[in-house]
């Protein structure tokens, strides 16, 4: 849905029909998403009755309908970085790796974003040999092209220029950021001043599908009342990531995208299901870890202040080949598989993200206020006042405003 509008731009020769597997454990919300986007949706059970020229899948874990048309599997994330439970067995499997049953048909192709991924897949599934196509990563290209507009995205999200936007990114599963520490968003909002920081949460679609938005909002109730921005998983998460000044994340693809975009990264969790030798594993060895028991503000400020440009360039090079050319490569692959002449001109428009709508949020109405008074270099008293959302505060005393100053020849003044 993100790539096809550009790939099939102005080509009336190609008709597109969408389908989704209703038996998937994470199918909740898919049908509504397709219908809201105006897609023509066909029941999965009817796929055997049509004769398509190409099947394009965002999942490797599908049962192919009968026929001999080619199948192209696109990765839903960065490469093949994670071991996940196998719904067909009691074992784990490499996420994104096409099972042998699909490969045996001789009609399946796998799009990869880096040449090394073919070797990784071969180690897990020898039948992959000759079935990979180096495309690159259209999502990363779009994120990269949008970086010059980061400030305007930040403003569109309702975050003023004088505030830092920090993204909290969580993949799914018990070793994810929210799986390990669901209270982290509220603590971050309680410890970092509201007038200096805003936080946006990007949560993996599997979490939304498995638990539902009601459960997510119930678990994050204090954080949401304290001003946490909860980003849509459809499109808005990308704008938030581009706009962010730092990412506090885990071993999910969003964290890796953030690092590859040059963002400072703190790892609040990192599961052992991350695959050794991958770009994600390299990020786990490079990025600093967040300690949940130490001062969160100090850790976030330090990772931003101490960040070195290009720190994650080697990690990025392990994940993304041919940056900026993924859409053009993917369009060539699609038309070759359909045995259809590629449209002319062959140049594709440079895609950048649209301005996001302000996310759903709760206005903060109650505050914990801290103030401090000290003389400046000229001997004048300066009062510093910081506000923290009371909903997220672990201790909220009714008498939270304390003002003390020593008498001197100068009167206190506000700053």
mmCIF file of C-alpha atoms in Angstrom:
data_model
loop_
_atom_site.group_PDB
_atom_site.id
_atom_site.type_symbol
_atom_site.label_atom_id
_atom_site.label_comp_id
_atom_site.label_asym_id
_atom_site.label_seq_id
_atom_site.Cartn_x
_atom_site.Cartn_y
_atom_site.Cartn_z
ATOM 1 C CA UNK A 1 0.000 0.000 0.000
ATOM 2 C CA UNK A 2 2.941 2.327 0.599
ATOM 3 C CA UNK A 3 4.851 1.495 -2.584
ATOM 4 C CA UNK A 4 2.296 0.455 -5.210
ATOM 5 C CA UNK A 5 0.769 3.903 -5.914
ATOM 6 C CA UNK A 6 4.160 5.157 -7.121
ATOM 7 C CA UNK A 7 5.155 1.914 -8.841
ATOM 8 C CA UNK A 8 1.949 1.698 -10.889
ATOM 9 C CA UNK A 9 1.538 5.434 -11.380
ATOM 10 C CA UNK A 10 -0.574 6.315 -14.440
ATOM 11 C CA UNK A 11 -0.580 2.726 -15.757
ATOM 12 C CA UNK A 12 -4.136 1.642 -16.591
ATOM 13 C CA UNK A 13 -2.888 -1.732 -17.879
ATOM 14 C CA UNK A 14 -2.519 -3.111 -14.347
ATOM 15 C CA UNK A 15 -5.468 -3.887 -12.108
ATOM 16 C CA UNK A 16 -4.886 -4.467 -8.403
ATOM 17 C CA UNK A 17 -6.988 -6.601 -6.064
ATOM 18 C CA UNK A 18 -6.174 -6.985 -2.367
ATOM 19 C CA UNK A 19 -6.759 -9.995 -0.132
ATOM 20 C CA UNK A 20 -5.842 -10.911 3.420
ATOM 21 C CA UNK A 21 -5.677 -14.193 5.304
ATOM 22 C CA UNK A 22 -8.470 -14.158 7.926
ATOM 23 C CA UNK A 23 -6.843 -17.048 9.821
ATOM 24 C CA UNK A 24 -3.735 -15.043 10.686
ATOM 25 C CA UNK A 25 -3.185 -14.392 14.376
ATOM 26 C CA UNK A 26 -2.580 -10.731 13.511
ATOM 27 C CA UNK A 27 -5.354 -10.097 10.987
ATOM 28 C CA UNK A 28 -7.383 -7.767 13.204
ATOM 29 C CA UNK A 29 -7.847 -4.372 11.563
ATOM 30 C CA UNK A 30 -6.487 -5.376 8.152
ATOM 31 C CA UNK A 31 -9.848 -5.459 6.388
ATOM 32 C CA UNK A 32 -10.831 -2.061 7.811
ATOM 33 C CA UNK A 33 -7.482 -0.639 6.716
ATOM 34 C CA UNK A 34 -7.958 -1.867 3.150
ATOM 35 C CA UNK A 35 -11.509 -0.574 2.942
ATOM 36 C CA UNK A 36 -10.597 2.814 4.396
ATOM 37 C CA UNK A 37 -7.928 3.128 1.683
ATOM 38 C CA UNK A 38 -10.502 2.391 -1.028
ATOM 39 C CA UNK A 39 -8.941 -0.938 -2.021
ATOM 40 C CA UNK A 40 -10.828 -3.602 -3.954
ATOM 41 C CA UNK A 41 -10.837 -6.556 -1.563
ATOM 42 C CA UNK A 42 -11.397 -10.174 -2.578
ATOM 43 C CA UNK A 43 -12.112 -12.926 -0.015
ATOM 44 C CA UNK A 44 -9.091 -15.161 0.523
ATOM 45 C CA UNK A 45 -11.182 -18.228 -0.230
ATOM 46 C CA UNK A 46 -11.821 -16.968 -3.776
ATOM 47 C CA UNK A 47 -8.176 -16.584 -4.792
ATOM 48 C CA UNK A 48 -8.231 -20.020 -6.405
ATOM 49 C CA UNK A 49 -10.907 -18.789 -8.822
ATOM 50 C CA UNK A 50 -8.810 -16.055 -10.453
ATOM 51 C CA UNK A 51 -5.698 -16.198 -12.620
ATOM 52 C CA UNK A 52 -3.467 -13.297 -11.632
ATOM 53 C CA UNK A 53 -0.282 -12.341 -13.463
ATOM 54 C CA UNK A 54 1.557 -11.643 -10.204
ATOM 55 C CA UNK A 55 0.997 -12.122 -6.489
ATOM 56 C CA UNK A 56 2.700 -9.532 -4.292
ATOM 57 C CA UNK A 57 2.825 -10.524 -0.622
ATOM 58 C CA UNK A 58 3.808 -8.601 2.489
ATOM 59 C CA UNK A 59 4.056 -11.902 4.379
ATOM 60 C CA UNK A 60 6.107 -15.007 3.764
ATOM 61 C CA UNK A 61 3.805 -17.114 5.921
ATOM 62 C CA UNK A 62 0.994 -17.682 3.415
ATOM 63 C CA UNK A 63 -0.638 -20.592 1.615
ATOM 64 C CA UNK A 64 -0.346 -20.015 -2.118
ATOM 65 C CA UNK A 65 -3.455 -20.318 -4.249
ATOM 66 C CA UNK A 66 -3.258 -22.786 -7.106
ATOM 67 C CA UNK A 67 -1.670 -21.627 -10.333
ATOM 68 C CA UNK A 68 1.702 -20.911 -11.805
ATOM 69 C CA UNK A 69 1.933 -17.102 -11.670
ATOM 70 C CA UNK A 70 5.035 -15.683 -9.945
ATOM 71 C CA UNK A 71 4.942 -14.604 -6.298
ATOM 72 C CA UNK A 72 7.078 -11.757 -4.965
ATOM 73 C CA UNK A 73 7.515 -11.578 -1.186
ATOM 74 C CA UNK A 74 8.399 -8.148 0.189
ATOM 75 C CA UNK A 75 9.945 -7.836 3.665
ATOM 76 C CA UNK A 76 7.772 -6.141 6.285
ATOM 77 C CA UNK A 77 10.651 -4.520 8.124
ATOM 78 C CA UNK A 78 14.413 -4.400 7.736
ATOM 79 C CA UNK A 79 15.791 -7.667 6.409
ATOM 80 C CA UNK A 80 15.727 -10.910 8.377
ATOM 81 C CA UNK A 81 16.810 -9.821 11.822
ATOM 82 C CA UNK A 82 14.673 -11.754 14.262
ATOM 83 C CA UNK A 83 13.634 -15.261 15.301
ATOM 84 C CA UNK A 84 9.882 -15.545 15.828
ATOM 85 C CA UNK A 85 7.497 -18.320 16.900
ATOM 86 C CA UNK A 86 6.477 -20.569 14.008
ATOM 87 C CA UNK A 87 2.688 -20.813 13.812
ATOM 88 C CA UNK A 88 2.989 -24.159 12.006
ATOM 89 C CA UNK A 89 5.305 -25.878 14.519
ATOM 90 C CA UNK A 90 6.478 -25.537 18.110
ATOM 91 C CA UNK A 91 9.840 -24.145 16.947
ATOM 92 C CA UNK A 92 11.059 -20.683 16.070
ATOM 93 C CA UNK A 93 11.796 -19.515 12.546
ATOM 94 C CA UNK A 94 13.647 -16.695 10.852
ATOM 95 C CA UNK A 95 11.213 -13.822 10.372
ATOM 96 C CA UNK A 96 10.721 -13.096 6.693
ATOM 97 C CA UNK A 97 12.264 -16.359 5.473
ATOM 98 C CA UNK A 98 10.037 -18.080 2.925
ATOM 99 C CA UNK A 99 9.270 -21.705 3.933
ATOM 100 C CA UNK A 100 10.449 -24.533 1.712
ATOM 101 C CA UNK A 101 6.872 -25.350 0.718
ATOM 102 C CA UNK A 102 6.622 -22.033 -1.112
ATOM 103 C CA UNK A 103 10.064 -22.416 -2.656
ATOM 104 C CA UNK A 104 9.328 -25.944 -3.891
ATOM 105 C CA UNK A 105 6.715 -24.530 -6.255
ATOM 106 C CA UNK A 106 9.487 -22.706 -8.130
ATOM 107 C CA UNK A 107 7.432 -19.542 -8.514
ATOM 108 C CA UNK A 108 8.423 -17.546 -5.437
ATOM 109 C CA UNK A 109 10.897 -14.654 -5.386
ATOM 110 C CA UNK A 110 12.164 -12.802 -2.315
ATOM 111 C CA UNK A 111 13.025 -9.108 -2.358
ATOM 112 C CA UNK A 112 16.067 -8.267 -0.234
ATOM 113 C CA UNK A 113 17.579 -4.940 0.771
ATOM 114 C CA UNK A 114 21.222 -6.082 0.938
ATOM 115 C CA UNK A 115 23.272 -8.774 -0.868
ATOM 116 C CA UNK A 116 24.387 -10.345 2.429
ATOM 117 C CA UNK A 117 20.785 -11.295 3.148
ATOM 118 C CA UNK A 118 20.877 -13.949 0.439
ATOM 119 C CA UNK A 119 23.718 -15.719 2.243
ATOM 120 C CA UNK A 120 21.836 -15.453 5.513
ATOM 121 C CA UNK A 121 18.728 -16.982 3.929
ATOM 122 C CA UNK A 122 20.766 -19.742 2.280
ATOM 123 C CA UNK A 123 22.096 -20.814 5.667
ATOM 124 C CA UNK A 124 18.531 -21.275 6.914
ATOM 125 C CA UNK A 125 16.909 -22.474 3.677
ATOM 126 C CA UNK A 126 19.261 -23.798 0.957
ATOM 127 C CA UNK A 127 16.375 -23.817 -1.522
ATOM 128 C CA UNK A 128 16.512 -20.010 -1.540
ATOM 129 C CA UNK A 129 19.483 -20.131 -3.923
ATOM 130 C CA UNK A 130 18.726 -18.082 -7.011
ATOM 131 C CA UNK A 131 15.357 -16.913 -5.690
ATOM 132 C CA UNK A 132 16.356 -13.525 -4.210
ATOM 133 C CA UNK A 133 16.145 -10.159 -5.960
ATOM 134 C CA UNK A 134 18.195 -7.212 -4.700
ATOM 135 C CA UNK A 135 15.804 -4.279 -4.493
ATOM 136 C CA UNK A 136 16.817 -2.121 -1.540
ATOM 137 C CA UNK A 137 14.390 -0.669 0.980
ATOM 138 C CA UNK A 138 11.672 1.717 -0.326
ATOM 139 C CA UNK A 139 10.670 2.701 3.209
ATOM 140 C CA UNK A 140 14.207 3.736 4.157
ATOM 141 C CA UNK A 141 14.557 5.699 0.925
ATOM 142 C CA UNK A 142 11.350 7.575 1.678
ATOM 143 C CA UNK A 143 12.426 8.302 5.242
ATOM 144 C CA UNK A 144 15.807 9.553 4.036
ATOM 145 C CA UNK A 145 14.261 11.786 1.367
ATOM 146 C CA UNK A 146 12.041 13.349 4.023
ATOM 147 C CA UNK A 147 14.810 14.364 6.434
ATOM 148 C CA UNK A 148 15.022 17.965 5.110
ATOM 149 C CA UNK A 149 11.386 18.414 6.190
ATOM 150 C CA UNK A 150 11.939 17.129 9.738
ATOM 151 C CA UNK A 151 11.144 20.476 11.373
ATOM 152 C CA UNK A 152 7.859 20.868 9.497
ATOM 153 C CA UNK A 153 6.815 17.314 10.449
ATOM 154 C CA UNK A 154 7.598 18.103 14.061
ATOM 155 C CA UNK A 155 5.433 21.227 13.960
ATOM 156 C CA UNK A 156 2.615 19.302 12.271
ATOM 157 C CA UNK A 157 2.683 16.889 15.208
ATOM 158 C CA UNK A 158 2.072 19.847 17.517
ATOM 159 C CA UNK A 159 5.622 19.999 18.902
ATOM 160 C CA UNK A 160 7.135 23.485 18.983
ATOM 161 C CA UNK A 161 10.684 24.230 17.864
ATOM 162 C CA UNK A 162 11.922 24.793 21.418
ATOM 163 C CA UNK A 163 11.036 21.234 22.468
ATOM 164 C CA UNK A 164 12.803 17.965 21.742
ATOM 165 C CA UNK A 165 10.713 15.150 20.308
ATOM 166 C CA UNK A 166 11.752 11.714 21.581
ATOM 167 C CA UNK A 167 10.354 8.581 19.948
ATOM 168 C CA UNK A 168 9.703 5.509 22.096
ATOM 169 C CA UNK A 169 9.698 2.494 19.772
ATOM 170 C CA UNK A 170 8.518 -0.972 20.748
ATOM 171 C CA UNK A 171 8.410 -4.128 18.673
ATOM 172 C CA UNK A 172 6.196 -7.025 19.763
ATOM 173 C CA UNK A 173 6.795 -9.885 22.177
ATOM 174 C CA UNK A 174 7.920 -10.277 25.800
ATOM 175 C CA UNK A 175 11.457 -8.955 25.177
ATOM 176 C CA UNK A 176 10.276 -5.741 23.502
ATOM 177 C CA UNK A 177 10.417 -2.328 25.164
ATOM 178 C CA UNK A 178 6.783 -2.491 26.301
ATOM 179 C CA UNK A 179 7.040 -6.215 26.997
ATOM 180 C CA UNK A 180 9.923 -5.614 29.389
ATOM 181 C CA UNK A 181 8.962 -2.230 30.831
ATOM 182 C CA UNK A 182 5.425 -1.004 30.074
ATOM 183 C CA UNK A 183 5.822 1.746 32.665
ATOM 184 C CA UNK A 184 8.751 3.406 30.863
ATOM 185 C CA UNK A 185 6.634 5.928 28.880
ATOM 186 C CA UNK A 186 4.979 7.253 32.037
ATOM 187 C CA UNK A 187 8.302 7.470 33.896
ATOM 188 C CA UNK A 188 9.906 9.343 31.029
ATOM 189 C CA UNK A 189 7.078 11.867 31.015
ATOM 190 C CA UNK A 190 7.331 12.197 34.791
ATOM 191 C CA UNK A 191 11.085 12.850 34.770
ATOM 192 C CA UNK A 192 11.597 15.099 31.730
ATOM 193 C CA UNK A 193 10.089 18.617 31.780
ATOM 194 C CA UNK A 194 7.014 18.987 29.609
ATOM 195 C CA UNK A 195 8.075 22.399 28.327
ATOM 196 C CA UNK A 196 11.348 20.946 27.037
ATOM 197 C CA UNK A 197 10.388 17.446 25.818
ATOM 198 C CA UNK A 198 7.551 15.644 24.058
ATOM 199 C CA UNK A 199 7.319 11.878 23.589
ATOM 200 C CA UNK A 200 5.752 9.894 20.752
ATOM 201 C CA UNK A 201 5.170 6.134 20.952
ATOM 202 C CA UNK A 202 5.520 3.914 17.870
ATOM 203 C CA UNK A 203 4.146 0.464 18.697
ATOM 204 C CA UNK A 204 4.423 -2.538 16.376
ATOM 205 C CA UNK A 205 1.181 -3.375 14.495
ATOM 206 C CA UNK A 206 1.210 -6.903 15.961
ATOM 207 C CA UNK A 207 0.718 -5.388 19.414
ATOM 208 C CA UNK A 208 -2.303 -3.415 18.220
ATOM 209 C CA UNK A 209 -3.722 -6.472 16.470
ATOM 210 C CA UNK A 210 -3.078 -8.944 19.283
ATOM 211 C CA UNK A 211 -4.245 -6.766 22.177
ATOM 212 C CA UNK A 212 -6.480 -4.090 20.631
ATOM 213 C CA UNK A 213 -6.345 -0.326 20.997
ATOM 214 C CA UNK A 214 -8.498 -0.414 24.129
ATOM 215 C CA UNK A 215 -5.928 -2.549 25.983
ATOM 216 C CA UNK A 216 -3.007 -0.422 24.786
ATOM 217 C CA UNK A 217 -4.683 2.771 25.948
ATOM 218 C CA UNK A 218 -5.565 1.180 29.272
ATOM 219 C CA UNK A 219 -1.947 0.120 29.912
ATOM 220 C CA UNK A 220 -0.604 3.530 28.837
ATOM 221 C CA UNK A 221 -3.377 5.560 30.493
ATOM 222 C CA UNK A 222 -1.105 7.634 32.755
ATOM 223 C CA UNK A 223 1.325 8.339 29.925
ATOM 224 C CA UNK A 224 -1.473 9.351 27.556
ATOM 225 C CA UNK A 225 -2.970 11.700 30.159
ATOM 226 C CA UNK A 226 0.521 13.144 30.558
ATOM 227 C CA UNK A 227 0.706 14.037 26.859
ATOM 228 C CA UNK A 228 2.186 10.947 25.181
ATOM 229 C CA UNK A 229 1.586 11.050 21.411
ATOM 230 C CA UNK A 230 0.397 7.638 20.228
ATOM 231 C CA UNK A 231 1.323 7.306 16.560
ATOM 232 C CA UNK A 232 -0.736 5.489 13.957
ATOM 233 C CA UNK A 233 1.009 2.391 12.590
ATOM 234 C CA UNK A 234 -0.246 3.022 9.062
ATOM 235 C CA UNK A 235 1.630 6.143 7.955
ATOM 236 C CA UNK A 236 2.148 8.659 10.755
ATOM 237 C CA UNK A 237 4.906 6.682 12.509
ATOM 238 C CA UNK A 238 7.278 7.518 9.663
ATOM 239 C CA UNK A 239 6.765 11.275 10.042
ATOM 240 C CA UNK A 240 7.350 11.022 13.788
ATOM 241 C CA UNK A 241 10.574 9.087 13.270
ATOM 242 C CA UNK A 242 11.896 11.663 10.794
ATOM 243 C CA UNK A 243 10.996 14.487 13.194
ATOM 244 C CA UNK A 244 12.542 12.865 16.282
ATOM 245 C CA UNK A 245 15.675 14.184 17.977
ATOM 246 C CA UNK A 246 16.351 10.753 19.505
ATOM 247 C CA UNK A 247 14.952 7.209 19.591
ATOM 248 C CA UNK A 248 14.529 5.102 22.718
ATOM 249 C CA UNK A 249 13.845 1.662 21.331
ATOM 250 C CA UNK A 250 14.584 -2.048 21.153
ATOM 251 C CA UNK A 251 15.433 -4.650 18.498
ATOM 252 C CA UNK A 252 12.571 -3.665 16.200
ATOM 253 C CA UNK A 253 12.963 -2.290 12.687
ATOM 254 C CA UNK A 254 11.873 1.230 13.677
ATOM 255 C CA UNK A 255 14.898 1.550 15.960
ATOM 256 C CA UNK A 256 17.195 0.409 13.151
ATOM 257 C CA UNK A 257 15.589 2.859 10.736
ATOM 258 C CA UNK A 258 16.175 5.633 13.275
ATOM 259 C CA UNK A 259 19.838 4.719 13.693
ATOM 260 C CA UNK A 260 20.338 4.551 9.916
ATOM 261 C CA UNK A 261 18.781 8.020 9.627
ATOM 262 C CA UNK A 262 21.473 9.316 11.982
ATOM 263 C CA UNK A 263 19.314 9.655 15.096
ATOM 264 C CA UNK A 264 20.806 9.190 18.580
ATOM 265 C CA UNK A 265 19.611 5.824 19.916
ATOM 266 C CA UNK A 266 19.147 4.401 23.416
ATOM 267 C CA UNK A 267 18.243 0.731 23.735
ATOM 268 C CA UNK A 268 15.699 0.219 26.496
ATOM 269 C CA UNK A 269 15.401 -3.497 25.638
ATOM 270 C CA UNK A 270 17.089 -5.906 23.258
ATOM 271 C CA UNK A 271 15.815 -9.459 22.950
ATOM 272 C CA UNK A 272 18.014 -12.496 22.446
ATOM 273 C CA UNK A 273 15.891 -13.424 19.412
ATOM 274 C CA UNK A 274 17.940 -10.917 17.423
ATOM 275 C CA UNK A 275 19.919 -12.876 14.818
ATOM 276 C CA UNK A 276 23.744 -12.746 15.145
ATOM 277 C CA UNK A 277 25.658 -11.288 12.227
ATOM 278 C CA UNK A 278 22.843 -8.978 11.098
ATOM 279 C CA UNK A 279 22.637 -5.203 11.060
ATOM 280 C CA UNK A 280 20.324 -5.359 14.073
ATOM 281 C CA UNK A 281 22.864 -7.375 16.047
ATOM 282 C CA UNK A 282 25.503 -4.803 15.110
ATOM 283 C CA UNK A 283 23.248 -2.040 16.412
ATOM 284 C CA UNK A 284 22.846 -3.961 19.671
ATOM 285 C CA UNK A 285 26.631 -3.965 20.060
ATOM 286 C CA UNK A 286 27.027 -0.268 19.195
ATOM 287 C CA UNK A 287 24.132 1.657 20.719
ATOM 288 C CA UNK A 288 24.178 2.542 24.426
ATOM 289 C CA UNK A 289 21.726 0.854 26.789
ATOM 290 C CA UNK A 290 19.216 2.730 28.885
ATOM 291 C CA UNK A 291 19.195 1.920 32.588
ATOM 292 C CA UNK A 292 15.612 2.078 33.881
ATOM 293 C CA UNK A 293 16.830 2.638 37.440
ATOM 294 C CA UNK A 294 18.998 5.688 36.712
ATOM 295 C CA UNK A 295 18.105 9.261 35.835
ATOM 296 C CA UNK A 296 16.194 9.086 32.531
ATOM 297 C CA UNK A 297 16.645 12.755 31.748
ATOM 298 C CA UNK A 298 20.402 12.593 32.219
ATOM 299 C CA UNK A 299 20.650 9.528 29.981
ATOM 300 C CA UNK A 300 18.554 11.047 27.191
ATOM 301 C CA UNK A 301 20.338 14.393 27.342
ATOM 302 C CA UNK A 302 23.699 12.631 27.295
ATOM 303 C CA UNK A 303 22.917 10.453 24.274
ATOM 304 C CA UNK A 304 21.789 13.535 22.336
ATOM 305 C CA UNK A 305 24.723 15.712 23.383
ATOM 306 C CA UNK A 306 27.357 13.003 22.900
ATOM 307 C CA UNK A 307 26.022 11.671 19.590
ATOM 308 C CA UNK A 308 28.594 11.513 16.808
ATOM 309 C CA UNK A 309 27.342 11.977 13.222
ATOM 310 C CA UNK A 310 27.891 8.795 11.264
ATOM 311 C CA UNK A 311 28.029 6.649 14.397
ATOM 312 C CA UNK A 312 25.711 4.066 12.816
ATOM 313 C CA UNK A 313 26.874 4.362 9.207
ATOM 314 C CA UNK A 314 28.394 0.863 9.237
ATOM 315 C CA UNK A 315 25.157 -0.538 10.680
ATOM 316 C CA UNK A 316 23.220 1.183 7.898
ATOM 317 C CA UNK A 317 25.559 -0.196 5.242
ATOM 318 C CA UNK A 318 24.891 -3.722 6.524
ATOM 319 C CA UNK A 319 21.149 -3.266 6.029
ATOM 320 C CA UNK A 320 20.592 -1.083 2.967
ATOM 321 C CA UNK A 321 22.160 -1.413 -0.464
ATOM 322 C CA UNK A 322 21.616 1.008 -3.350
ATOM 323 C CA UNK A 323 20.020 3.743 -1.225
ATOM 324 C CA UNK A 324 17.672 5.998 -3.140
ATOM 325 C CA UNK A 325 17.032 3.472 -5.923
ATOM 326 C CA UNK A 326 14.709 0.939 -4.298
ATOM 327 C CA UNK A 327 11.489 2.041 -5.987
ATOM 328 C CA UNK A 328 13.053 2.060 -9.441
ATOM 329 C CA UNK A 329 14.532 -1.402 -8.878
ATOM 330 C CA UNK A 330 11.260 -2.719 -7.492
ATOM 331 C CA UNK A 331 9.256 -1.395 -10.433
ATOM 332 C CA UNK A 332 11.606 -3.118 -12.878
ATOM 333 C CA UNK A 333 11.192 -6.372 -10.939
ATOM 334 C CA UNK A 334 7.391 -6.090 -10.934
ATOM 335 C CA UNK A 335 7.092 -5.486 -14.668
ATOM 336 C CA UNK A 336 9.592 -8.204 -15.495
ATOM 337 C CA UNK A 337 7.617 -10.712 -13.442
ATOM 338 C CA UNK A 338 4.380 -9.601 -15.122
ATOM 339 C CA UNK A 339 6.116 -9.825 -18.521
ATOM 340 C CA UNK A 340 4.887 -6.317 -19.248
ATOM 341 C CA UNK A 341 6.844 -3.429 -20.754
ATOM 342 C CA UNK A 342 7.912 -0.944 -18.090
ATOM 343 C CA UNK A 343 6.322 2.481 -18.563
ATOM 344 C CA UNK A 344 8.299 5.391 -19.948
ATOM 345 C CA UNK A 345 9.785 7.612 -18.778
ATOM 346 C CA UNK A 346 11.439 5.233 -16.373
ATOM 347 C CA UNK A 347 12.320 7.915 -13.800
ATOM 348 C CA UNK A 348 10.124 7.806 -10.711
ATOM 349 C CA UNK A 349 9.242 10.899 -8.681
ATOM 350 C CA UNK A 350 11.247 11.388 -5.505
ATOM 351 C CA UNK A 351 8.896 10.502 -2.693
ATOM 352 C CA UNK A 352 8.799 12.298 0.611
ATOM 353 C CA UNK A 353 6.281 11.865 3.369
ATOM 354 C CA UNK A 354 3.113 13.970 3.496
ATOM 355 C CA UNK A 355 2.629 16.274 6.449
ATOM 356 C CA UNK A 356 1.107 14.257 9.288
ATOM 357 C CA UNK A 357 -2.101 15.160 11.033
ATOM 358 C CA UNK A 358 -1.769 15.979 14.710
ATOM 359 C CA UNK A 359 -2.113 12.652 16.554
ATOM 360 C CA UNK A 360 -4.846 11.932 19.020
ATOM 361 C CA UNK A 361 -3.801 13.104 22.456
ATOM 362 C CA UNK A 362 -5.029 14.322 25.806
ATOM 363 C CA UNK A 363 -4.499 17.885 26.938
ATOM 364 C CA UNK A 364 -2.519 17.984 30.180
ATOM 365 C CA UNK A 365 -4.529 19.761 32.877
ATOM 366 C CA UNK A 366 -2.643 19.007 36.081
ATOM 367 C CA UNK A 367 1.007 19.597 36.839
ATOM 368 C CA UNK A 368 3.741 18.893 39.312
ATOM 369 C CA UNK A 369 5.860 22.051 39.435
ATOM 370 C CA UNK A 370 9.439 22.378 40.628
ATOM 371 C CA UNK A 371 11.228 25.677 41.045
ATOM 372 C CA UNK A 372 14.742 26.637 42.006
ATOM 373 C CA UNK A 373 16.346 30.024 42.716
ATOM 374 C CA UNK A 374 20.008 30.870 42.331
ATOM 375 C CA UNK A 375 22.054 33.978 41.618
ATOM 376 C CA UNK A 376 23.530 34.400 38.150
ATOM 377 C CA UNK A 377 27.013 35.698 37.389
ATOM 378 C CA UNK A 378 25.835 39.274 37.846
ATOM 379 C CA UNK A 379 24.381 38.568 41.257
ATOM 380 C CA UNK A 380 20.789 38.712 40.080
ATOM 381 C CA UNK A 381 18.458 36.011 41.313
ATOM 382 C CA UNK A 382 17.053 33.673 38.686
ATOM 383 C CA UNK A 383 14.059 31.447 39.298
ATOM 384 C CA UNK A 384 13.760 28.330 37.157
ATOM 385 C CA UNK A 385 10.357 26.661 36.983
ATOM 386 C CA UNK A 386 9.785 23.249 35.395
ATOM 387 C CA UNK A 387 6.437 21.530 34.853
ATOM 388 C CA UNK A 388 5.833 17.775 34.855
ATOM 389 C CA UNK A 389 2.470 16.155 34.042
ATOM 390 C CA UNK A 390 0.944 15.085 37.334
ATOM 391 C CA UNK A 391 -0.701 12.022 35.760
ATOM 392 C CA UNK A 392 2.725 10.501 35.145
ATOM 393 C CA UNK A 393 4.351 11.493 38.408
ATOM 394 C CA UNK A 394 5.153 8.670 40.770
ATOM 395 C CA UNK A 395 4.761 11.020 43.740
ATOM 396 C CA UNK A 396 2.452 13.987 43.402
ATOM 397 C CA UNK A 397 2.226 16.158 46.499
ATOM 398 C CA UNK A 398 -0.315 18.955 46.648
ATOM 399 C CA UNK A 399 2.452 21.248 47.884
ATOM 400 C CA UNK A 400 4.904 20.677 45.055
ATOM 401 C CA UNK A 401 5.950 24.280 44.483
ATOM 402 C CA UNK A 402 8.875 25.177 46.740
ATOM 403 C CA UNK A 403 10.521 28.554 46.511
ATOM 404 C CA UNK A 404 13.495 29.518 48.637
ATOM 405 C CA UNK A 405 16.026 32.298 48.310
ATOM 406 C CA UNK A 406 18.572 33.871 50.549
ATOM 407 C CA UNK A 407 18.226 37.531 51.330
ATOM 408 C CA UNK A 408 20.710 39.722 49.586
ATOM 409 C CA UNK A 409 20.886 43.144 48.079
ATOM 410 C CA UNK A 410 19.149 41.914 44.936
ATOM 411 C CA UNK A 411 15.494 40.916 44.491
ATOM 412 C CA UNK A 412 14.550 37.617 42.910
ATOM 413 C CA UNK A 413 13.333 37.823 39.332
ATOM 414 C CA UNK A 414 11.621 35.253 37.126
ATOM 415 C CA UNK A 415 13.225 33.746 34.042
#
